């Protein structure tokens, strides 16, 4: 049983302003592939970095759209896990919580989190690649397996519809990014859950909080290098570690 150092638990439960910063690992126990999982099927031959770009979509829209529809279909079949639920419970309990996610799923919202800053957009908000007009999905994708799928067309300009995510080489949404950085500067505790910290500029968020003097706590089955007394690496799956924060309540 991984117990949580009392000082780390206290820093979270007594935070004036807690920032929760999540990556793909927070959804792993819901059965959602992280980026570093070996992807199955058609996608095993492609590196997500090569699929999640505007160039890839221009080059082969059906391959990219098929990849996202496969992921959306998987997401429609999974549930939030205890990690998502503890994060939603912390929002109810603490004076101020800012939830920042790199994930494009809606599991935080489905677990009850009310305000989620999506730094990399959402798979559930497609729009026209040309005129940016939002597109409304007509029901669930009907994919027997991972396969290329021709994207729908925009009703006003006939452009191809693209996923509502931020691709590599694309700017992050201004509002969410500004709010995320100012929350990191203001918080007194930051919980970083399930991220490999490789993608910029999101990966700077925990560092900004640490520089501002916040206690920074990493939750990850892999040890995260910590360099000061007010940083902690809680090694283990988020679905098991996070409930310990609220244990013996
Ligand atoms: C930008 C949406 C500028 C899409 C994503 C060099 C060359 C080219 C580009 C760059 C470069 N250097 C920097 C860049 C910029 C680039 C970048 O950072 N590249 C990296 C790879 C080097 N960044 C960008 O391009 C960004 N845009 O910079 O724009 C600009 C400015 C103005 C105008 C124009 C342009 C945009 C980046 C956003 C990309 N989109 N997602 C989609 O989802 O398909 S990124 C995507 O990958 C995710 O959103 C996430 O951010 C990232 C994956 O990271 P993680 O979430 O950490 O997941 P990962 O799988 O890596 O790790 C999972 C972790 O969980 C692991 O640590 C694992 O141990 C842990 N775990 C596993 N199980 C559990 C667990 N933890 C807890 N519990 C468990 N059970
Ligand atoms: Zn259009």
XYZ file of N, CA and C and ligand atoms in Angstrom:
828
model
N 0.871 -1.188 0.000
C 0.000 0.000 0.000
C 0.906 1.237 0.000
N 0.773 2.065 -1.011
C 1.586 3.289 -1.027
C 0.894 4.312 -0.137
N 1.573 4.657 1.024
C 0.854 5.683 1.764
C 1.372 7.036 1.304
N 0.657 8.050 1.655
C 0.999 9.397 1.187
C 1.649 10.142 2.350
N 2.830 10.733 2.144
C 3.452 11.491 3.239
C 2.452 12.499 3.803
N 2.375 12.587 5.111
C 1.385 13.472 5.757
C 1.499 14.904 5.232
N 2.717 15.346 5.020
C 2.911 16.746 4.560
C 2.288 16.945 3.179
N 2.388 15.915 2.336
C 1.810 16.035 0.976
C 0.287 16.057 1.067
N -0.256 15.152 1.884
C -1.730 15.081 2.045
C -2.253 16.408 2.579
N -1.527 16.929 3.579
C -1.950 18.201 4.204
C -1.915 19.335 3.167
N -0.849 19.343 2.369
C -0.703 20.422 1.368
C -1.909 20.435 0.432
N -2.409 19.252 0.102
C -3.594 19.200 -0.794
C -4.850 19.618 -0.041
N -5.090 18.982 1.114
C -6.369 19.177 1.807
C -6.486 20.540 2.465
N -5.330 21.221 2.660
C -5.417 22.553 3.276
C -5.072 23.666 2.280
N -5.095 23.293 1.001
C -4.712 24.291 -0.017
C -5.743 25.422 -0.064
N -5.229 26.629 -0.204
C -6.119 27.793 -0.428
C -6.584 27.729 -1.884
N -5.626 27.386 -2.769
C -5.920 27.270 -4.204
C -5.131 26.055 -4.715
N -5.874 24.993 -5.053
C -5.250 23.772 -5.579
C -5.369 23.751 -7.097
N -4.258 23.503 -7.784
C -4.329 23.248 -9.229
C -4.166 21.745 -9.435
N -5.052 21.155 -10.232
C -4.922 19.750 -10.621
C -4.605 19.747 -12.116
N -3.476 19.124 -12.476
C -2.981 19.136 -13.861
C -2.911 17.688 -14.328
N -3.723 17.334 -15.354
C -3.775 15.895 -15.705
C -3.320 15.638 -17.141
N -2.825 14.422 -17.336
C -2.440 13.908 -18.652
C -3.147 12.580 -18.867
N -2.744 11.908 -19.935
C -3.443 10.683 -20.358
C -3.498 9.617 -19.260
N -2.537 9.637 -18.347
C -2.483 8.603 -17.298
C -3.686 8.619 -16.378
N -4.362 9.784 -16.236
C -5.525 9.836 -15.328
C -6.692 9.044 -15.928
N -6.682 8.852 -17.254
C -7.767 8.093 -17.904
C -7.373 6.643 -18.184
N -6.110 6.306 -17.878
C -5.611 4.955 -18.219
C -6.470 3.864 -17.561
N -6.828 4.063 -16.294
C -7.586 2.997 -15.599
C -9.055 2.965 -16.015
N -9.440 3.909 -16.866
C -10.777 3.811 -17.473
C -10.700 2.974 -18.739
N -9.462 2.596 -19.112
C -9.271 1.782 -20.318
C -8.991 2.614 -21.548
N -8.541 3.870 -21.347
C -8.242 4.737 -22.496
C -6.736 4.691 -22.767
N -6.361 4.411 -24.025
C -4.924 4.360 -24.362
C -4.247 5.668 -23.988
N -3.036 5.545 -23.413
C -2.248 6.774 -23.318
C -1.479 6.895 -24.643
N -0.764 7.980 -24.786
C -0.047 8.171 -26.054
C 1.121 7.223 -26.179
N 1.639 6.847 -25.011
C 2.831 6.007 -25.042
C 2.507 4.527 -24.991
N 1.206 4.199 -24.975
C 0.849 2.776 -25.102
C 1.149 2.372 -26.541
N 1.484 1.132 -26.732
C 1.598 0.679 -28.129
C 0.163 0.613 -28.638
N -0.149 1.367 -29.674
C -1.547 1.396 -30.143
C -1.804 0.153 -30.970
N -3.029 -0.323 -30.918
C -3.319 -1.599 -31.598
C -3.744 -1.356 -33.047
N -3.773 -2.455 -33.787
C -4.361 -2.417 -35.145
C -3.640 -1.476 -36.098
N -4.422 -0.852 -36.946
C -3.893 0.014 -38.010
C -2.939 1.047 -37.426
N -3.233 1.458 -36.240
C -2.458 2.581 -35.680
C -1.115 2.109 -35.138
N -0.924 0.777 -35.017
C 0.379 0.331 -34.483
C 1.486 0.740 -35.452
N 1.104 0.965 -36.717
C 2.138 1.323 -37.709
C 2.370 2.830 -37.741
N 1.607 3.600 -36.949
C 1.761 5.059 -37.042
C 2.117 5.619 -35.676
N 2.933 6.639 -35.665
C 3.276 7.325 -34.414
C 2.244 8.437 -34.225
N 1.586 8.477 -33.041
C 0.563 9.522 -32.845
C 1.059 10.915 -33.224
N 2.372 11.131 -33.032
C 2.903 12.457 -33.380
C 2.742 12.703 -34.870
N 2.708 11.599 -35.641
C 2.585 11.756 -37.106
C 1.127 11.861 -37.525
N 0.221 11.424 -36.651
C -1.213 11.472 -37.016
C -1.849 12.760 -36.494
N -1.318 13.266 -35.361
C -1.971 14.423 -34.717
C -1.362 15.727 -35.234
N -1.418 15.914 -36.567
C -0.894 17.162 -37.152
C -1.794 17.602 -38.311
N -1.836 18.924 -38.596
C -2.650 19.380 -39.725
C -2.129 18.834 -41.062
N -0.786 18.657 -41.123
C -0.201 18.118 -42.371
C -0.737 16.714 -42.631
N -0.805 15.908 -41.558
C -1.301 14.520 -41.729
C -2.742 14.556 -42.213
N -3.523 15.486 -41.684
C -4.939 15.558 -42.079
C -5.041 16.004 -43.536
N -4.199 16.968 -43.944
C -4.242 17.417 -45.349
C -3.834 16.267 -46.276
N -2.819 15.537 -45.841
C -2.273 14.450 -46.673
C -3.258 13.285 -46.771
N -3.859 12.908 -45.653
C -4.739 11.725 -45.666
C -5.871 11.910 -44.653
N -6.863 12.744 -45.026
C -7.943 13.066 -44.082
C -8.692 11.834 -43.557
N -8.856 10.822 -44.416
C -9.621 9.635 -43.971
C -8.859 8.861 -42.895
N -7.522 8.769 -43.056
C -6.727 8.039 -42.044
C -6.839 8.743 -40.694
N -6.669 10.076 -40.726
C -6.674 10.838 -39.451
C -8.083 10.853 -38.835
N -9.088 11.126 -39.689
C -10.453 11.147 -39.154
C -10.826 9.766 -38.607
N -10.409 8.708 -39.292
C -10.706 7.345 -38.817
C -10.077 7.098 -37.460
N -8.845 7.595 -37.262
C -8.152 7.413 -35.974
C -8.933 8.080 -34.857
N -9.409 9.314 -35.133
C -10.142 10.034 -34.073
C -11.520 9.423 -33.831
N -12.168 8.967 -34.893
C -13.499 8.347 -34.694
C -13.354 7.034 -33.921
N -12.232 6.317 -34.162
C -11.993 5.082 -33.393
C -11.818 5.431 -31.927
N -11.037 6.504 -31.669
C -10.810 6.923 -30.271
C -12.111 7.406 -29.642
N -12.938 8.146 -30.439
C -14.207 8.648 -29.877
C -15.111 7.472 -29.540
N -15.105 6.481 -30.424
C -15.958 5.299 -30.188
C -15.522 4.605 -28.897
N -14.214 4.471 -28.696
C -13.713 3.848 -27.456
C -14.162 4.664 -26.245
N -14.103 5.995 -26.387
C -14.437 6.858 -25.236
C -15.909 6.745 -24.872
N -16.750 6.484 -25.885
C -18.188 6.388 -25.606
C -18.488 5.127 -24.793
N -17.512 4.203 -24.755
C -17.754 2.929 -24.066
C -17.052 2.807 -22.724
N -16.434 3.872 -22.232
C -15.705 3.774 -20.950
C -16.315 4.727 -19.918
N -15.895 4.519 -18.666
C -16.435 5.323 -17.547
C -15.299 6.060 -16.838
N -15.628 7.157 -16.144
C -14.606 7.789 -15.300
C -14.123 6.769 -14.253
N -12.876 6.924 -13.810
C -12.367 6.004 -12.783
C -12.215 6.753 -11.459
N -11.854 6.067 -10.357
C -11.788 6.741 -9.052
C -10.923 8.000 -9.044
N -9.919 8.049 -9.926
C -9.075 9.262 -9.943
C -9.900 10.471 -10.378
N -10.692 10.303 -11.429
C -11.545 11.417 -11.881
C -12.520 11.823 -10.765
N -13.019 10.815 -10.061
C -14.052 11.096 -9.043
C -13.454 11.826 -7.829
N -12.239 11.438 -7.443
C -11.608 12.136 -6.307
C -11.351 13.592 -6.687
N -10.925 13.816 -7.919
C -10.661 15.208 -8.368
C -11.958 16.022 -8.288
N -13.062 15.428 -8.710
C -14.350 16.142 -8.633
C -14.729 16.382 -7.165
N -14.418 15.426 -6.292
C -14.747 15.566 -4.857
C -13.899 16.681 -4.222
N -12.643 16.790 -4.656
C -11.772 17.846 -4.112
C -12.331 19.222 -4.475
N -12.929 19.325 -5.664
C -13.511 20.622 -6.071
C -14.635 21.035 -5.132
N -15.371 20.017 -4.656
C -16.480 20.334 -3.735
C -15.957 20.734 -2.350
N -14.798 20.182 -2.010
C -14.341 20.276 -0.629
C -13.444 21.475 -0.373
N -12.661 21.870 -1.388
C -11.644 22.911 -1.159
C -12.157 24.283 -1.605
N -11.575 25.353 -1.046
C -12.054 26.706 -1.385
C -11.905 27.039 -2.862
N -10.783 26.607 -3.483
C -10.602 26.955 -4.902
C -9.767 25.864 -5.579
N -10.317 25.280 -6.640
C -9.592 24.255 -7.407
C -9.636 24.643 -8.885
N -8.462 24.648 -9.537
C -8.419 24.865 -11.001
C -7.958 23.562 -11.635
N -8.828 22.990 -12.480
C -8.507 21.715 -13.149
C -8.051 22.001 -14.583
N -6.828 21.583 -14.872
C -6.229 21.799 -16.205
C -5.925 20.426 -16.780
N -6.429 20.148 -17.994
C -6.119 18.832 -18.555
C -5.511 18.942 -19.945
N -4.652 17.989 -20.259
C -4.102 17.855 -21.616
C -4.968 16.896 -22.426
N -5.906 16.252 -21.738
C -6.692 15.191 -22.379
C -7.833 15.771 -23.214
N -8.198 15.008 -24.219
C -9.273 15.465 -25.128
C -10.564 14.688 -24.850
N -10.544 13.863 -23.762
C -11.765 13.104 -23.435
C -12.650 13.949 -22.517
N -13.818 13.380 -22.152
C -14.747 14.158 -21.305
C -14.942 13.469 -19.956
N -13.962 12.680 -19.549
C -14.129 11.894 -18.320
C -14.124 12.762 -17.055
N -13.386 13.860 -17.073
C -13.461 14.770 -15.900
C -14.888 15.321 -15.763
N -15.447 15.750 -16.878
C -16.805 16.311 -16.831
C -17.798 15.237 -16.395
N -17.635 14.029 -16.921
C -18.584 12.963 -16.582
C -18.431 12.515 -15.129
N -17.272 12.817 -14.521
C -17.089 12.459 -13.094
C -17.636 13.559 -12.195
N -18.062 14.682 -12.796
C -18.663 15.760 -12.004
C -17.839 17.019 -11.910
N -16.656 17.044 -12.533
C -15.883 18.304 -12.528
C -16.634 19.324 -13.367
N -16.775 20.530 -12.825
C -17.646 21.496 -13.513
C -16.876 22.399 -14.446
N -15.640 22.761 -14.083
C -14.900 23.666 -14.953
C -13.575 22.985 -15.294
N -13.393 22.669 -16.563
C -12.187 21.958 -16.989
C -11.480 22.780 -18.062
N -10.226 23.138 -17.803
C -9.463 23.871 -18.831
C -8.818 22.836 -19.752
N -9.338 22.721 -20.980
C -8.782 21.749 -21.939
C -7.692 22.431 -22.774
N -6.447 22.211 -22.408
C -5.345 22.882 -23.133
C -5.224 22.357 -24.563
N -5.634 21.096 -24.780
C -5.473 20.511 -26.119
C -6.799 20.204 -26.791
N -7.839 20.931 -26.393
C -9.143 20.817 -27.051
C -9.894 19.566 -26.630
N -10.891 19.207 -27.414
C -11.752 18.068 -27.098
C -12.109 17.295 -28.369
N -12.151 15.979 -28.223
C -12.514 15.119 -29.357
C -14.008 15.254 -29.657
N -14.737 15.902 -28.767
C -16.204 15.978 -28.928
C -16.664 17.307 -29.532
N -15.704 18.112 -29.996
C -16.120 19.410 -30.581
C -15.496 19.589 -31.960
N -15.896 18.756 -32.949
C -15.322 18.896 -34.289
C -15.731 20.210 -34.955
N -14.953 20.619 -35.947
C -15.288 21.856 -36.671
C -14.756 21.734 -38.091
N -15.178 22.673 -38.942
C -14.727 22.655 -40.333
C -13.252 23.050 -40.394
N -12.470 22.281 -41.136
C -11.031 22.542 -41.279
C -10.808 23.878 -41.997
N -11.755 24.269 -42.838
C -11.564 25.495 -43.633
C -12.179 26.726 -42.977
N -13.489 26.629 -42.642
C -14.135 27.872 -42.140
C -14.357 27.842 -40.637
N -13.925 26.740 -39.978
C -13.988 26.625 -38.504
C -15.422 26.493 -37.959
N -16.404 26.394 -38.865
C -17.795 26.271 -38.372
C -17.916 25.001 -37.524
N -18.472 25.073 -36.303
C -18.636 23.861 -35.484
C -19.511 22.849 -36.204
N -19.196 21.583 -35.987
C -19.949 20.484 -36.632
C -20.606 19.673 -35.532
N -21.863 19.269 -35.760
C -22.570 18.492 -34.748
C -22.558 17.009 -35.148
N -21.989 16.166 -34.255
C -21.968 14.736 -34.571
C -23.403 14.229 -34.720
N -23.581 13.292 -35.714
C -24.901 12.623 -35.785
C -24.699 11.222 -35.188
N -24.789 11.105 -33.867
C -24.708 9.771 -33.226
C -23.282 9.245 -33.119
N -23.187 7.983 -32.687
C -21.876 7.369 -32.414
C -21.261 6.873 -33.727
N -19.922 6.819 -33.795
C -19.299 6.263 -35.008
C -19.676 4.783 -35.121
N -19.732 4.301 -36.348
C -20.082 2.867 -36.499
C -18.884 2.174 -37.119
N -17.856 1.957 -36.263
C -16.635 1.367 -36.824
C -16.449 -0.027 -36.243
N -16.321 -1.026 -37.175
C -16.103 -2.396 -36.698
C -14.672 -2.524 -36.184
N -13.764 -1.780 -36.812
C -12.353 -1.867 -36.368
C -11.694 -0.540 -36.704
N -10.439 -0.409 -36.314
C -9.724 0.816 -36.660
C -9.548 0.827 -38.173
N -10.095 1.849 -38.799
C -9.922 1.919 -40.274
C -10.074 3.370 -40.733
N -9.525 3.677 -41.886
C -9.702 5.036 -42.407
C -11.188 5.315 -42.621
N -11.565 6.592 -42.463
C -12.990 6.955 -42.614
C -13.027 8.369 -43.197
N -13.744 8.539 -44.273
C -13.854 9.859 -44.921
C -14.524 10.834 -43.949
N -13.913 11.996 -43.653
C -14.575 12.931 -42.740
C -15.822 13.530 -43.377
N -16.807 13.923 -42.570
C -18.006 14.579 -43.103
C -17.636 15.945 -43.704
N -18.605 16.551 -44.403
C -18.359 17.849 -45.034
C -19.139 18.939 -44.290
N -18.546 20.121 -44.303
C -19.155 21.284 -43.655
C -20.388 21.713 -44.441
N -21.484 22.014 -43.699
C -22.740 22.347 -44.398
C -22.674 23.747 -45.018
N -21.700 24.567 -44.592
C -21.744 25.903 -45.225
C -20.673 26.089 -46.285
N -19.518 25.428 -46.177
C -18.508 25.671 -47.224
C -18.051 24.380 -47.893
N -18.622 23.267 -47.449
C -18.277 21.955 -47.991
C -16.830 21.539 -47.685
N -16.185 22.273 -46.759
C -14.830 21.861 -46.335
C -14.908 20.590 -45.516
N -13.767 19.951 -45.306
C -13.757 18.722 -44.501
C -13.855 19.074 -43.024
N -14.566 18.229 -42.274
C -14.665 18.404 -40.817
C -13.425 17.760 -40.170
N -12.875 18.465 -39.161
C -11.671 17.984 -38.461
C -11.985 17.814 -36.979
N -11.195 17.033 -36.234
C -11.436 16.914 -34.778
C -11.165 18.241 -34.077
N -11.841 18.462 -32.951
C -11.697 19.728 -32.218
C -10.518 19.739 -31.273
N -9.472 19.012 -31.636
C -8.287 18.930 -30.767
C -7.206 19.883 -31.262
N -6.194 20.155 -30.399
C -5.045 20.969 -30.819
C -3.977 20.016 -31.338
N -3.606 20.132 -32.579
C -2.588 19.249 -33.149
C -1.184 19.795 -32.895
N -0.194 18.947 -33.084
C 1.198 19.413 -32.972
C 1.431 20.483 -34.041
N 2.034 21.575 -33.595
C 2.269 22.695 -34.528
C 1.152 23.705 -34.496
N 0.073 23.414 -33.764
C -1.045 24.378 -33.646
C -0.983 25.088 -32.285
N -1.467 26.307 -32.286
C -1.459 27.089 -31.040
C -2.521 26.556 -30.083
N -2.217 26.632 -28.795
C -3.204 26.231 -27.784
C -4.250 27.343 -27.633
N -5.462 26.985 -27.191
C -6.487 28.029 -27.020
C -6.021 29.095 -26.018
N -5.994 30.327 -26.481
C -5.443 31.461 -25.731
C -6.016 31.550 -24.314
N -7.343 31.496 -24.237
C -8.003 31.682 -22.934
C -7.603 30.620 -21.933
N -7.640 29.370 -22.390
C -7.328 28.260 -21.463
C -5.867 28.331 -21.026
N -5.001 28.669 -21.976
C -3.561 28.709 -21.661
C -3.252 29.821 -20.664
N -3.820 30.987 -20.887
C -3.581 32.123 -19.966
C -4.121 31.791 -18.579
N -5.323 31.238 -18.536
C -5.927 30.892 -17.236
C -5.094 29.830 -16.528
N -4.562 28.901 -17.308
C -3.777 27.812 -16.704
C -2.483 28.349 -16.094
N -1.796 29.202 -16.830
C -0.536 29.744 -16.309
C -0.776 30.652 -15.101
N -1.854 31.431 -15.135
C -2.060 32.311 -13.962
C -2.491 31.484 -12.756
N -3.212 30.400 -12.969
C -3.572 29.540 -11.826
C -2.312 28.890 -11.249
N -1.406 28.467 -12.128
C -0.159 27.830 -11.659
C 0.679 28.832 -10.857
N 0.659 30.101 -11.272
C 1.427 31.137 -10.545
C 0.806 31.447 -9.192
N -0.530 31.264 -9.088
C -1.224 31.694 -7.868
C -1.384 30.570 -6.842
N -1.339 29.309 -7.312
C -1.736 28.212 -6.418
C -0.721 27.977 -5.307
N -1.151 27.318 -4.243
C -0.171 26.949 -3.201
C 0.104 25.445 -3.230
N -0.682 24.728 -4.085
C -0.388 23.296 -4.254
C -0.807 22.882 -5.670
N 0.037 22.080 -6.322
C -0.295 21.570 -7.665
C -0.132 20.052 -7.660
N -1.224 19.364 -8.071
C -1.214 17.905 -8.198
C -1.051 17.594 -9.680
N 0.062 16.964 -10.073
C 0.277 16.621 -11.481
C 0.042 15.125 -11.633
N -0.987 14.747 -12.399
C -1.436 13.354 -12.418
C -1.349 12.756 -13.822
N -0.524 11.705 -13.965
C -0.530 10.907 -15.185
C -0.042 11.611 -16.420
N 1.084 12.307 -16.292
C 1.639 12.933 -17.485
C 3.127 12.676 -17.586
N 3.564 12.465 -18.837
C 4.999 12.222 -19.063
C 5.726 13.556 -19.181
N 4.997 14.649 -19.207
C 5.618 15.978 -19.212
C 6.495 16.242 -20.422
N 6.092 15.730 -21.586
C 6.938 15.876 -22.777
C 6.436 16.943 -23.737
N 5.144 17.296 -23.614
C 4.561 18.171 -24.634
C 4.507 19.616 -24.124
N 5.038 20.496 -24.943
C 5.077 21.920 -24.615
C 3.924 22.648 -25.292
N 3.480 23.798 -24.789
C 3.926 24.424 -23.529
C 3.256 23.881 -22.262
N 2.348 22.906 -22.375
C 1.630 22.405 -21.183
C 2.611 21.918 -20.111
N 3.703 21.303 -20.553
C 4.618 20.666 -19.593
C 5.255 21.678 -18.634
N 5.153 22.985 -18.967
C 5.753 23.996 -18.085
C 4.901 24.255 -16.832
N 3.635 23.832 -16.873
C 2.705 24.225 -15.795
C 3.213 23.836 -14.401
N 3.620 22.567 -14.190
C 4.098 22.224 -12.832
C 5.335 23.033 -12.434
N 6.190 23.346 -13.395
C 7.416 24.107 -13.119
C 7.056 25.527 -12.697
N 6.063 26.105 -13.364
C 5.634 27.473 -13.021
C 5.126 27.493 -11.575
N 4.375 26.466 -11.194
C 3.854 26.411 -9.817
C 4.999 26.248 -8.820
N 5.949 25.375 -9.161
C 7.094 25.137 -8.253
C 7.890 26.434 -8.083
N 8.132 27.135 -9.189
C 8.876 28.412 -9.120
C 8.132 29.436 -8.242
N 6.818 29.339 -8.253
C 6.034 30.314 -7.476
C 5.917 29.883 -6.017
N 6.594 28.764 -5.681
C 6.642 28.357 -4.267
C 5.568 27.376 -3.855
N 4.824 26.840 -4.841
C 3.756 25.880 -4.483
C 4.361 24.510 -4.172
N 3.630 23.726 -3.409
C 4.004 22.319 -3.227
C 3.551 21.577 -4.480
N 4.448 20.804 -5.087
C 4.097 20.083 -6.324
C 4.155 18.588 -6.061
N 3.049 17.900 -6.363
C 2.943 16.465 -6.090
C 2.641 15.731 -7.397
N 3.539 14.785 -7.748
C 3.352 14.018 -8.991
C 2.747 12.664 -8.637
N 1.734 12.249 -9.402
C 1.150 10.915 -9.219
C 1.326 10.161 -10.534
N 2.132 9.059 -10.481
C 2.489 8.364 -11.714
C 3.095 7.015 -11.323
N 2.768 5.924 -12.042
C 3.413 4.647 -11.680
C 4.935 4.715 -11.848
N 5.370 5.618 -12.765
C 6.817 5.821 -12.921
C 7.274 6.944 -11.994
N 8.431 6.716 -11.376
C 8.955 7.761 -10.473
C 9.226 9.027 -11.281
N 8.878 10.167 -10.709
C 9.138 11.463 -11.344
C 10.241 12.134 -10.524
N 11.288 12.598 -11.208
C 12.421 13.217 -10.479
C 11.931 14.505 -9.822
N 12.144 14.611 -8.499
C 11.752 15.843 -7.801
C 13.017 16.481 -7.225
N 13.054 17.823 -7.265
C 14.328 18.450 -6.885
C 14.246 19.351 -5.656
N 13.135 19.330 -4.926
C 13.175 20.181 -3.724
C 12.254 19.594 -2.655
N 12.374 20.170 -1.467
C 11.664 19.607 -0.304
C 10.151 19.668 -0.501
N 9.691 20.683 -1.254
C 8.223 20.734 -1.363
C 7.730 20.133 -2.676
N 8.479 19.077 -3.123
C 7.988 18.326 -4.282
C 7.939 16.855 -3.888
N 6.906 16.168 -4.353
C 6.734 14.757 -4.008
C 6.442 13.945 -5.260
N 6.933 12.705 -5.263
C 6.585 11.777 -6.344
C 5.872 10.601 -5.689
N 4.546 10.529 -5.892
C 3.756 9.419 -5.328
C 3.645 8.373 -6.424
N 4.377 7.259 -6.223
C 4.508 6.285 -7.298
C 3.376 5.245 -7.242
N 2.551 5.238 -8.271
C 1.467 4.251 -8.322
C 0.376 4.761 -9.238
N -0.596 3.908 -9.548
C -1.675 4.334 -10.432
C -2.606 5.343 -9.758
N -3.030 6.322 -10.500
C -3.836 7.420 -9.919
C -5.114 6.889 -9.276
N -5.700 5.840 -9.880
C -6.966 5.298 -9.359
C -6.806 4.688 -7.979
N -5.538 4.404 -7.634
C -5.314 3.830 -6.286
C -4.778 4.903 -5.339
N -3.936 5.779 -5.859
C -3.296 6.792 -4.999
C -4.292 7.879 -4.567
N -5.054 8.422 -5.521
C -5.882 9.589 -5.192
C -6.909 9.306 -4.096
N -7.583 8.132 -4.107
C -8.530 7.891 -3.003
C -7.864 7.936 -1.627
N -6.550 7.684 -1.574
C -5.864 7.730 -0.265
C -5.876 9.150 0.301
N -5.995 10.133 -0.618
C -6.011 11.535 -0.132
C -7.237 11.779 0.739
N -8.311 11.085 0.382
C -9.573 11.343 1.098
C -9.857 10.261 2.129
N -8.906 9.264 2.252
C -9.161 8.138 3.177
C -9.244 8.656 4.607
N -9.813 7.864 5.525
C -10.126 8.156 6.926
C -10.719 9.560 7.108
N -11.595 9.869 6.188
C -12.327 11.135 6.334
C -13.600 10.855 7.115
C 2.705 24.585 -30.117
C -4.334 16.583 -28.791
C 3.275 26.600 -31.200
C -4.288 15.712 -30.000
C -1.996 16.799 -28.125
C 10.192 20.298 -31.896
C 9.628 20.050 -33.138
C 8.262 20.284 -33.393
C 7.445 20.792 -32.389
C 8.028 21.026 -31.162
C 9.367 20.794 -30.908
N 9.597 21.121 -29.615
C 8.464 21.539 -29.039
C 7.508 21.512 -29.985
C 6.160 21.904 -29.786
C 5.241 20.689 -29.631
C 5.808 19.670 -28.667
O 5.752 19.857 -27.480
N 6.371 18.575 -29.199
C 6.971 17.600 -28.323
C 6.487 16.208 -28.669
C 8.474 17.727 -28.481
N 4.051 21.271 -29.093
C 3.119 21.712 -29.938
O 3.168 21.580 -31.145
C 1.978 22.464 -29.295
N 1.754 23.667 -30.027
O 3.768 24.533 -29.572
O 2.330 25.585 -30.956
C 2.523 27.638 -31.923
C 2.343 28.871 -31.322
C 1.662 29.851 -32.004
C 1.149 29.596 -33.299
C 1.311 28.336 -33.863
C 2.008 27.348 -33.188
C 0.697 21.643 -29.378
C 0.833 20.417 -28.549
C -0.531 19.734 -28.429
C -0.522 18.430 -29.195
N -1.805 17.763 -28.983
N -3.211 16.257 -27.920
C -4.680 14.297 -29.683
O -4.965 13.969 -28.512
O -4.683 13.490 -30.628
S -0.707 16.251 -27.205
C -1.084 14.729 -26.575
O 0.142 14.129 -26.223
C -1.826 14.794 -25.283
O -2.794 15.798 -25.264
C -0.759 15.030 -24.257
O -0.468 16.380 -24.109
C 0.421 14.371 -24.892
C 0.639 13.042 -24.252
O 1.194 13.354 -23.023
P 0.597 12.727 -21.679
O -0.778 13.208 -21.460
O 1.606 12.985 -20.649
O 0.466 11.195 -21.988
P 1.645 10.162 -22.212
O 1.051 9.001 -22.915
O 2.827 10.876 -22.786
O 2.066 9.740 -20.731
C 1.126 9.109 -19.899
C 1.700 9.182 -18.507
O 0.763 8.576 -17.622
C 3.003 8.416 -18.361
O 3.908 9.175 -17.590
C 2.595 7.151 -17.610
O 3.615 6.675 -16.748
C 1.445 7.673 -16.792
N 0.460 6.669 -16.402
C 0.136 5.505 -17.029
N -0.846 4.869 -16.328
C -1.139 5.667 -15.259
C -0.328 6.804 -15.299
N -0.377 7.774 -14.371
C -1.251 7.616 -13.360
N -2.075 6.553 -13.245
C -2.044 5.559 -14.168
N -2.863 4.495 -14.041
Zn -16.758 25.185 -43.555
